mmCIF file of C-alpha atoms in Angstrom:
data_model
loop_
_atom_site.group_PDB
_atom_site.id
_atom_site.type_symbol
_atom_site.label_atom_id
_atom_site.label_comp_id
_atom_site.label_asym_id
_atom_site.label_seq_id
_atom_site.Cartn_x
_atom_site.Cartn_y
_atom_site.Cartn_z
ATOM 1 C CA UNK C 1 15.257 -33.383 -2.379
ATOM 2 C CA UNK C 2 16.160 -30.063 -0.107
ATOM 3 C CA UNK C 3 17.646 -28.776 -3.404
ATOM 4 C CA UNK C 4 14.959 -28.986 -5.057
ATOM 5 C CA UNK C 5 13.140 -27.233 -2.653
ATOM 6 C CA UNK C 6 15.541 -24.787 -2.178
ATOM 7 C CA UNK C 7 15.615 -24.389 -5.780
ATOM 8 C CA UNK C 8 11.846 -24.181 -6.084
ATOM 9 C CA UNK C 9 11.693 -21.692 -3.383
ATOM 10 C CA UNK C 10 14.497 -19.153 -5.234
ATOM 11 C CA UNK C 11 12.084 -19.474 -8.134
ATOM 12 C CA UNK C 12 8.985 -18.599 -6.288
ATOM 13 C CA UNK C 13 10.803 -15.654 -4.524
ATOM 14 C CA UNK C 14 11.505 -14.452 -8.422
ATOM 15 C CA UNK C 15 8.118 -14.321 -9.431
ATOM 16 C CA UNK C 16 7.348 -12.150 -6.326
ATOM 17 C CA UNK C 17 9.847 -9.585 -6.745
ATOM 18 C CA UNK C 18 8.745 -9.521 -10.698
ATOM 19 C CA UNK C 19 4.892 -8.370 -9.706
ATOM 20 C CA UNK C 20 6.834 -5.799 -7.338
ATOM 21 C CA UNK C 21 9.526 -4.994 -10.215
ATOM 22 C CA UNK C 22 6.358 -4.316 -12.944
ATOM 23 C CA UNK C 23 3.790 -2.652 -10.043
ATOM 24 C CA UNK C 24 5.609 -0.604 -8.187
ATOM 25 C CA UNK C 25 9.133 1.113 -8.804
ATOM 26 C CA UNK C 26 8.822 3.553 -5.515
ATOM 27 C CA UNK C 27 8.356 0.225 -2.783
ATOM 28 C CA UNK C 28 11.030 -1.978 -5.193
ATOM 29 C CA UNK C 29 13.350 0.897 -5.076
ATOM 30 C CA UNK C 30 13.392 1.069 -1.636
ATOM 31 C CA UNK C 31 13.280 -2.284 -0.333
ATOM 32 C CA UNK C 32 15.625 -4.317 -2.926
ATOM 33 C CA UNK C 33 18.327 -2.502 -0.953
ATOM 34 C CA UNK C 34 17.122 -5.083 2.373
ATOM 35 C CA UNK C 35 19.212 -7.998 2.760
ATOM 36 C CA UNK C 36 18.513 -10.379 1.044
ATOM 37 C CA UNK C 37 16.107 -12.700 2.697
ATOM 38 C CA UNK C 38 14.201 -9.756 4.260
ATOM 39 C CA UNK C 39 13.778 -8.476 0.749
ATOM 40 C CA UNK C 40 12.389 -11.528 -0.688
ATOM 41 C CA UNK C 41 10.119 -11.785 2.550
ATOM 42 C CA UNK C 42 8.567 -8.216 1.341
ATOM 43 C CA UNK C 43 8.302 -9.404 -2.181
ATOM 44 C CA UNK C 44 6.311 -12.095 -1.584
ATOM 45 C CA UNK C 45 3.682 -9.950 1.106
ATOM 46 C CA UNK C 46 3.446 -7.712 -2.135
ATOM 47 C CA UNK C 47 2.929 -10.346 -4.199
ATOM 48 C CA UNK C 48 -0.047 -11.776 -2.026
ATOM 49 C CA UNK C 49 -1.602 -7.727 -1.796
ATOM 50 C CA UNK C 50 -0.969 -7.241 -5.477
ATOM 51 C CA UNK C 51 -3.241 -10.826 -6.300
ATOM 52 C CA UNK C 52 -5.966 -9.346 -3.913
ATOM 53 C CA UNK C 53 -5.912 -5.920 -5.240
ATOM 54 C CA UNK C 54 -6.215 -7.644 -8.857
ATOM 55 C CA UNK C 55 -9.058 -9.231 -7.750
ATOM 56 C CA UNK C 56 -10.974 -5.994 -7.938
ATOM 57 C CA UNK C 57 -8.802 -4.096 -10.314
ATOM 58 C CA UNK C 58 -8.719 -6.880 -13.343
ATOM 59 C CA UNK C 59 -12.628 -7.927 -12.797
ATOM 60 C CA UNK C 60 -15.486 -6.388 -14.647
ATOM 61 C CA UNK C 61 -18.454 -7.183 -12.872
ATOM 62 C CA UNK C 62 -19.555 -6.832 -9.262
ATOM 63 C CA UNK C 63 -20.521 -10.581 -8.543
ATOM 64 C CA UNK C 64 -16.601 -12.117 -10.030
ATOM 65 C CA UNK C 65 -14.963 -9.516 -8.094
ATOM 66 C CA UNK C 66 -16.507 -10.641 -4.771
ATOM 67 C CA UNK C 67 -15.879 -14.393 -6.142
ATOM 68 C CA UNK C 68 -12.359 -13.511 -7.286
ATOM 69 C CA UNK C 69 -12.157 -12.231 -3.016
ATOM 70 C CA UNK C 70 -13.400 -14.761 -1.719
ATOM 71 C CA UNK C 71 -11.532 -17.459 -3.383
ATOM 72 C CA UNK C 72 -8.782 -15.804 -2.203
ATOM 73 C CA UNK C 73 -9.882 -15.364 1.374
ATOM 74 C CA UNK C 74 -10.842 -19.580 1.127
ATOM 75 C CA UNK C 75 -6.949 -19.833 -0.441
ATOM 76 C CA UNK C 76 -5.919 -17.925 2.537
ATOM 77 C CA UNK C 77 -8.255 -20.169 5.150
ATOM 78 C CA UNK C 78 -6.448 -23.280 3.631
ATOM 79 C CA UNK C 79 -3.042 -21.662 4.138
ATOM 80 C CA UNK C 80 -4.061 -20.778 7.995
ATOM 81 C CA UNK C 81 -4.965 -24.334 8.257
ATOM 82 C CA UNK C 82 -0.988 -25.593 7.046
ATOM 83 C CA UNK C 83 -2.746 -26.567 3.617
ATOM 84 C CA UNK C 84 -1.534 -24.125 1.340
ATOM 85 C CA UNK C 85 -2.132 -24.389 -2.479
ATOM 86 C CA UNK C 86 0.938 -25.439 -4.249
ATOM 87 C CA UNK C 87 1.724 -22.098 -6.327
ATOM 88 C CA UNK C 88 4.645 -19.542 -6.115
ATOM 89 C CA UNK C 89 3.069 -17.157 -4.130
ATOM 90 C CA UNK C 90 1.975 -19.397 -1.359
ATOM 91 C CA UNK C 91 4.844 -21.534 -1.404
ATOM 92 C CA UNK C 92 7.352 -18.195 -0.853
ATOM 93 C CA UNK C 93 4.377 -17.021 2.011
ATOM 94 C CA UNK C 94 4.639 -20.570 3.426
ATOM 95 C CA UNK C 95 8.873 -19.846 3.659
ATOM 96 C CA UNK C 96 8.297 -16.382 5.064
ATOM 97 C CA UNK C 97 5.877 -17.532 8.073
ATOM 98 C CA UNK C 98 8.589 -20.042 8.715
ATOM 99 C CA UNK C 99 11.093 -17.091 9.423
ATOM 100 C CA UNK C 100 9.713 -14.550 11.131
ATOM 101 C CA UNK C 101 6.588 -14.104 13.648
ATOM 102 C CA UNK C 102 3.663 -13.437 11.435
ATOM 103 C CA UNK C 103 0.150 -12.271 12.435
ATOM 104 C CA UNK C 104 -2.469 -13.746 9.983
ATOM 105 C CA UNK C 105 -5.016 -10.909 11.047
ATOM 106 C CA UNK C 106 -3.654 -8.198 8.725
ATOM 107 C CA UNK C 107 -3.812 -10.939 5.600
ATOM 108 C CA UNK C 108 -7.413 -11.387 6.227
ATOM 109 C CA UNK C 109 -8.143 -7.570 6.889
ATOM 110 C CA UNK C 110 -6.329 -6.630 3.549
ATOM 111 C CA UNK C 111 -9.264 -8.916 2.007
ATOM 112 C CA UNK C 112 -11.577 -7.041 3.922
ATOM 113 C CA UNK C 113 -11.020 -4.064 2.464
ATOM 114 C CA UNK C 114 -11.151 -5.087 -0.629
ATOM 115 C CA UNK C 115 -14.621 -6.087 -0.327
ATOM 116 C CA UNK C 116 -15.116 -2.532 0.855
ATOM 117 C CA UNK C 117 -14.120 -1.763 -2.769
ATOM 118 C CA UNK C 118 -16.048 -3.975 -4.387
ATOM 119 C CA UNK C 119 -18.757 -2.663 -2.119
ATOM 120 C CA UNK C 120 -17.853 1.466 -2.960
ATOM 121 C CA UNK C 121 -19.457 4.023 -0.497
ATOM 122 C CA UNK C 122 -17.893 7.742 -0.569
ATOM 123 C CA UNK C 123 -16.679 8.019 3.218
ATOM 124 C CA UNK C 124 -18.762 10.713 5.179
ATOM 125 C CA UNK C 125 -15.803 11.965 6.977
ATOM 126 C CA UNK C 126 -11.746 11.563 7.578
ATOM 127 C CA UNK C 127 -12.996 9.042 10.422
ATOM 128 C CA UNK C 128 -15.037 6.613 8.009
ATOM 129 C CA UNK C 129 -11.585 7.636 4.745
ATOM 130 C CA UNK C 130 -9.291 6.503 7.381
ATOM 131 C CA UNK C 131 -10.563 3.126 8.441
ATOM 132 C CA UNK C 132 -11.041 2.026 4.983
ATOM 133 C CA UNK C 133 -7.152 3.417 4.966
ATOM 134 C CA UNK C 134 -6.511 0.869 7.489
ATOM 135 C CA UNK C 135 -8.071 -2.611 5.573
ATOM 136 C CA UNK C 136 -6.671 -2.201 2.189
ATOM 137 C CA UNK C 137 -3.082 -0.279 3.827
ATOM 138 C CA UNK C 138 -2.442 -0.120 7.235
ATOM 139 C CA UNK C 139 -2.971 -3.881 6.534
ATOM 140 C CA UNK C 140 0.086 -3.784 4.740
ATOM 141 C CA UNK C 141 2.113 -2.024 7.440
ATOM 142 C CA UNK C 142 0.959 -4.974 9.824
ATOM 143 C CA UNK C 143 2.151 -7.829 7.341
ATOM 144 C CA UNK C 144 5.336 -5.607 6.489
ATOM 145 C CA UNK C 145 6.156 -5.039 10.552
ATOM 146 C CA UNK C 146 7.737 -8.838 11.895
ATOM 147 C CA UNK C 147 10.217 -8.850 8.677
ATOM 148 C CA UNK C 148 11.210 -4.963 9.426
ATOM 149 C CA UNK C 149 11.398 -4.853 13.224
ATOM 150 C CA UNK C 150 12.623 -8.857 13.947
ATOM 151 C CA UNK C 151 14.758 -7.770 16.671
ATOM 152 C CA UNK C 152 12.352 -5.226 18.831
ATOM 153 C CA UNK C 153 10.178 -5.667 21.918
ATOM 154 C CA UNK C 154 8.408 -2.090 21.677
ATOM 155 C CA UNK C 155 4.853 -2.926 20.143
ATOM 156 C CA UNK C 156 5.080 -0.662 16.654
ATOM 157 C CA UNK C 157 1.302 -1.702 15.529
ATOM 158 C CA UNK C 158 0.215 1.740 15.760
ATOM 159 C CA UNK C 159 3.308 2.854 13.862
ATOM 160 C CA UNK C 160 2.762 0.382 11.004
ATOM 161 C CA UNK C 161 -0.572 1.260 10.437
ATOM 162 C CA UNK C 162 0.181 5.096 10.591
ATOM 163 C CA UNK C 163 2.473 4.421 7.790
ATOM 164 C CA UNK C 164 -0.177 2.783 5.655
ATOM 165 C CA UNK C 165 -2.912 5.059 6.256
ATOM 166 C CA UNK C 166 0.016 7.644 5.546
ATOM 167 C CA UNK C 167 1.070 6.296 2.054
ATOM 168 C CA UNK C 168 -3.119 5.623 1.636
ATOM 169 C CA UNK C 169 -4.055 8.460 2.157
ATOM 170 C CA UNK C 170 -1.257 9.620 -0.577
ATOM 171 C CA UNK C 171 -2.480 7.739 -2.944
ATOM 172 C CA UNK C 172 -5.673 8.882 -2.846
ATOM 173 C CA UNK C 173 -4.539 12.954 -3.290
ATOM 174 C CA UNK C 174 -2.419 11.635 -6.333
ATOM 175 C CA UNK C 175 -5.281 9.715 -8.183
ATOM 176 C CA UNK C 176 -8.185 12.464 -7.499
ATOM 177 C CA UNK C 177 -9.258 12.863 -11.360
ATOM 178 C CA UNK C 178 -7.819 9.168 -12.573
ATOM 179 C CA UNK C 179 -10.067 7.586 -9.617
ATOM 180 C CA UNK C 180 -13.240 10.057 -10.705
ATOM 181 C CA UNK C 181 -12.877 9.776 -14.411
ATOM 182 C CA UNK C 182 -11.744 5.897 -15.149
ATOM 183 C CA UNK C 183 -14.254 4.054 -12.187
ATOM 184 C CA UNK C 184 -16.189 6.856 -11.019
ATOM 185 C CA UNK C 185 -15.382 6.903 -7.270
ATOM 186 C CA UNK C 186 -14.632 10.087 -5.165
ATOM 187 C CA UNK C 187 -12.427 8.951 -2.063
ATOM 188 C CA UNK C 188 -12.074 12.807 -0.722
ATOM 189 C CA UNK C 189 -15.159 13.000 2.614
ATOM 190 C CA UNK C 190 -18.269 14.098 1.658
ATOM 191 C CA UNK C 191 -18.295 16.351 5.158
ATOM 192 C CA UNK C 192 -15.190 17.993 3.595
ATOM 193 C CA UNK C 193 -16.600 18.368 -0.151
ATOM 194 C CA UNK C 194 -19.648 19.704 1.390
ATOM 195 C CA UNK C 195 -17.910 22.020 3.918
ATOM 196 C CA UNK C 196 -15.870 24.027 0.898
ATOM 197 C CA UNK C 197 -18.990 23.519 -1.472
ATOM 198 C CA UNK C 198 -17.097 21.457 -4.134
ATOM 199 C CA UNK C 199 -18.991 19.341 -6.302
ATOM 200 C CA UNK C 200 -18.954 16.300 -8.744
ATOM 201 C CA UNK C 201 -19.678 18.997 -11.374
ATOM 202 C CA UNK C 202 -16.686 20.947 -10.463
ATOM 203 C CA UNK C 203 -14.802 17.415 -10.265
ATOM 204 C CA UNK C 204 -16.025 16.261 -13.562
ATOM 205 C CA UNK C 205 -14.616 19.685 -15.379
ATOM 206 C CA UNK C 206 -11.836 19.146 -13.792
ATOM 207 C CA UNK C 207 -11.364 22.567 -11.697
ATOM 208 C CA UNK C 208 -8.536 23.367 -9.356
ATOM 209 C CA UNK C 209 -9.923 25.578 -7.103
ATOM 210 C CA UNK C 210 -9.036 27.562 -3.910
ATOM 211 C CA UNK C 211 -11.533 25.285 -2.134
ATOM 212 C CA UNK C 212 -10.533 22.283 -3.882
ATOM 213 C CA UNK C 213 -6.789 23.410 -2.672
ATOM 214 C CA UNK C 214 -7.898 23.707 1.023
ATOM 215 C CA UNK C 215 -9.715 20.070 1.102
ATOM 216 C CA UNK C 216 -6.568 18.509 -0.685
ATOM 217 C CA UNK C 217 -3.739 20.353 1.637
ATOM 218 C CA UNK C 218 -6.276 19.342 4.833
ATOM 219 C CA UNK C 219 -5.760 15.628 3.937
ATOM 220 C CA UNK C 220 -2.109 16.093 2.867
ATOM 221 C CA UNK C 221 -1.554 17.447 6.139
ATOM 222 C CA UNK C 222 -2.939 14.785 7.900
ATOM 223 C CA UNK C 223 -0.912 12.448 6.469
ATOM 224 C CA UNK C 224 2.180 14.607 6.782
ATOM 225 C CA UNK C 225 1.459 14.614 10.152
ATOM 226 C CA UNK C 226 1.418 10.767 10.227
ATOM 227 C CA UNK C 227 4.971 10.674 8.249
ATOM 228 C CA UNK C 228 6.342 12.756 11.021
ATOM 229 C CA UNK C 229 4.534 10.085 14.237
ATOM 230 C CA UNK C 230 6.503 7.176 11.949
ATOM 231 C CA UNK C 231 9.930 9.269 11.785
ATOM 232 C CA UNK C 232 10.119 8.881 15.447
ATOM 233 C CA UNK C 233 9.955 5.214 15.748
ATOM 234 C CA UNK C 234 12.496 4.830 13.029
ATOM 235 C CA UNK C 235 15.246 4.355 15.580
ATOM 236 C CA UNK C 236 12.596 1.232 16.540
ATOM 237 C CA UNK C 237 12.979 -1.100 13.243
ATOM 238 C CA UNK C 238 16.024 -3.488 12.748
ATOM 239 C CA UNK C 239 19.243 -1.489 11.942
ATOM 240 C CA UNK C 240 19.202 -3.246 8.276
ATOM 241 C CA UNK C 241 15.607 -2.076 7.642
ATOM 242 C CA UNK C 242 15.365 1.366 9.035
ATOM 243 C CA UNK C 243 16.892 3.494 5.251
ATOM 244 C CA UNK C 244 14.819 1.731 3.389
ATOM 245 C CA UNK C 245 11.577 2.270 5.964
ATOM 246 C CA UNK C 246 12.714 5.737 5.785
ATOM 247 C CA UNK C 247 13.246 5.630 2.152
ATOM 248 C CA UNK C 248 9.409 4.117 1.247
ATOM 249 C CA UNK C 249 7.729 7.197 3.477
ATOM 250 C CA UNK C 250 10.072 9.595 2.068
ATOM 251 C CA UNK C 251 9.517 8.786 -1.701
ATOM 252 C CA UNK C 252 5.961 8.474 -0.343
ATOM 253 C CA UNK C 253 5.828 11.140 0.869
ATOM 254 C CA UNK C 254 7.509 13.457 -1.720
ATOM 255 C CA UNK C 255 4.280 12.403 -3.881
ATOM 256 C CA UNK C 256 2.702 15.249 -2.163
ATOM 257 C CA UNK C 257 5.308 17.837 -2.845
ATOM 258 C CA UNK C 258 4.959 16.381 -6.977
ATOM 259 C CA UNK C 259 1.085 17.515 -6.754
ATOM 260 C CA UNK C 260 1.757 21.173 -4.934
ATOM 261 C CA UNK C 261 4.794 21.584 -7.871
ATOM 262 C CA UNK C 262 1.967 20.990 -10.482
ATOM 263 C CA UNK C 263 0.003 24.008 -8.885
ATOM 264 C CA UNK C 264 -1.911 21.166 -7.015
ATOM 265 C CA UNK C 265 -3.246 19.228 -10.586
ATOM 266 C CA UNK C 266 -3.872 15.732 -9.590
ATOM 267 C CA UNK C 267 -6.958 16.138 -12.028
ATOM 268 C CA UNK C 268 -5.380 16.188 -15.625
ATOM 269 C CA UNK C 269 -2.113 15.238 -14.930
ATOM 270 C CA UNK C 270 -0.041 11.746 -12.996
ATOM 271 C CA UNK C 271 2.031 13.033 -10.475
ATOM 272 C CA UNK C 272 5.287 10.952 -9.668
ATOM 273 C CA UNK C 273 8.485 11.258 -7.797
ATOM 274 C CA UNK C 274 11.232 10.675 -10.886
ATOM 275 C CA UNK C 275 13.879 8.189 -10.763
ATOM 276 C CA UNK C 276 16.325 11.620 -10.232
ATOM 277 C CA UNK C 277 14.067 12.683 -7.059
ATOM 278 C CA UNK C 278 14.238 9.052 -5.733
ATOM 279 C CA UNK C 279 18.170 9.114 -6.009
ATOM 280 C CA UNK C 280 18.311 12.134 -4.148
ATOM 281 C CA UNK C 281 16.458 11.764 -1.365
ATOM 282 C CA UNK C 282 18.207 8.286 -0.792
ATOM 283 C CA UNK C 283 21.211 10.586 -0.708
ATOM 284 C CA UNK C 284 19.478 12.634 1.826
ATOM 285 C CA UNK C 285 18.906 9.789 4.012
ATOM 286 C CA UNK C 286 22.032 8.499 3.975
#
């Protein structure tokens, strides 16, 4: 019977790091090189993030999405409760809370904000951009943190979430004209649109101006300045974990550098760091 289980449980921990393997190269690059059963522990947190964000990305319509959510969040009630449903991606979450200290907090606050998707309004200012940066990434950093830093007693929660508005935050400066032109959404603050005088119009016809420069380099610094209040508690996460913590922010991070090499287009063109770039800043780390 344990052989089965343990047999089941190898499966499940497959299927997570096959969602990680097809969404994201960057985080699988970095973390497949975590031992072993930390790796599989990070697989299966991105597996759970990856269902929620698909419950917004893969839905049409307003009214499923918010279904889609809250099925989820009832899925994740159940599993609070020690009744989890019986599929791979619960029974791999059900192994991971057995190992390490998990909060269940950051689980339901990652749901949270994606009903703040589902429920779109263009934040006012970096205040408003970088608590919605928090629920659908910070989150992340919070579920992330017990598996990374088993063996500290400093509390890291502010570092975690710096990290995930950090890599948010990123995100958002890569995908300015694939987030305005394929679901219509501006994430850059209206106070800082309004401040430079660059509009939807200028958006739309996709213009890379000097102002548009100075609202994207104010954000980018901002989360620069985040990457650098993480570097310091580096020396904080479990000896095993801490290249590839480093390694995540770094490739993260050298997102940015992709957009300023592409005289700052993030409007016609995807900015990535290549397989090459990845390589050699995990030299650089080393």
């Amino acid at each position: 019977m344990e052989l089965n289980r343990q047999e089941t449980i190898k499966q499940d921990y497959q299927y997570c790091e096959e969602i990680i393997k097809r969404h994201s190269k960057s985080f699988y690059y970095a973390f497949s090189r975590l031992p072993k059963d930390k790796a599989q522990a990070i697989f299966a947190i991105y597996a759970f993030c990856r269902r929620a964000d698909d419950s917004v990305d893969l839905i049409e319509t307003k009214e499923d999405q918010l279904y889609a959510v809250r099925n989820l969040e009832k899925e994740l009630l159940l599993f609070e409760q020690g009744k989890p449903m019986d599929t791979p991606i619960w029974r791999a979450l059900t192994d991971v809370f057995e190992r390490y200290d998990m909060p269940i907090q950051p689980f339901y606050d990652q749901l949270t904000g994606q009903k703040m998707d589902i429920e779109f309004a263009e934040p006012k200012n970096m205040t408003e951009l970088e608590t919605y940066s928090y629920y659908v990434a910070g989150s992340v950093g919070l579920m992330l943190l017990p598996v990374l830093a088993s063996q500290t007693n400093k509390d890291l929660t502010q570092l975690a979430i710096n990290l995930g508005v950090a890599m948010q935050l990123t995100n958002i400066l890569r995908d300015v004209g694939e987030d305005f032109q394929e679901i219509g959404r501006v994430y850059l603050p209206v106070s800082e649109l309004m401040d430079e005088g660059y509009t939807k119009q200028d958006l739309a016809q996709k213009k890379v101006t000097p102002n548009f420069i100075r609202i994207w380099e104010k954000m980018a610094q901002r989360a620069e300045q985040l990457y650098d209040e993480v570097e310091e508690g580096f020396v904080y996460f479990d000896e095993d974990s801490r290249l590839p913590v480093k390694l995540s922010a770094a490739i993260y991070r050298g997102l940015l550098n992709a957009v300023r090499k592409n005289d700052y287009d993030c409007l016609t063109k995807r900015n990535y760091v290549s397989a090459m770039e990845m390589q050699r800043i995990s030299r650089s780390l080393k």
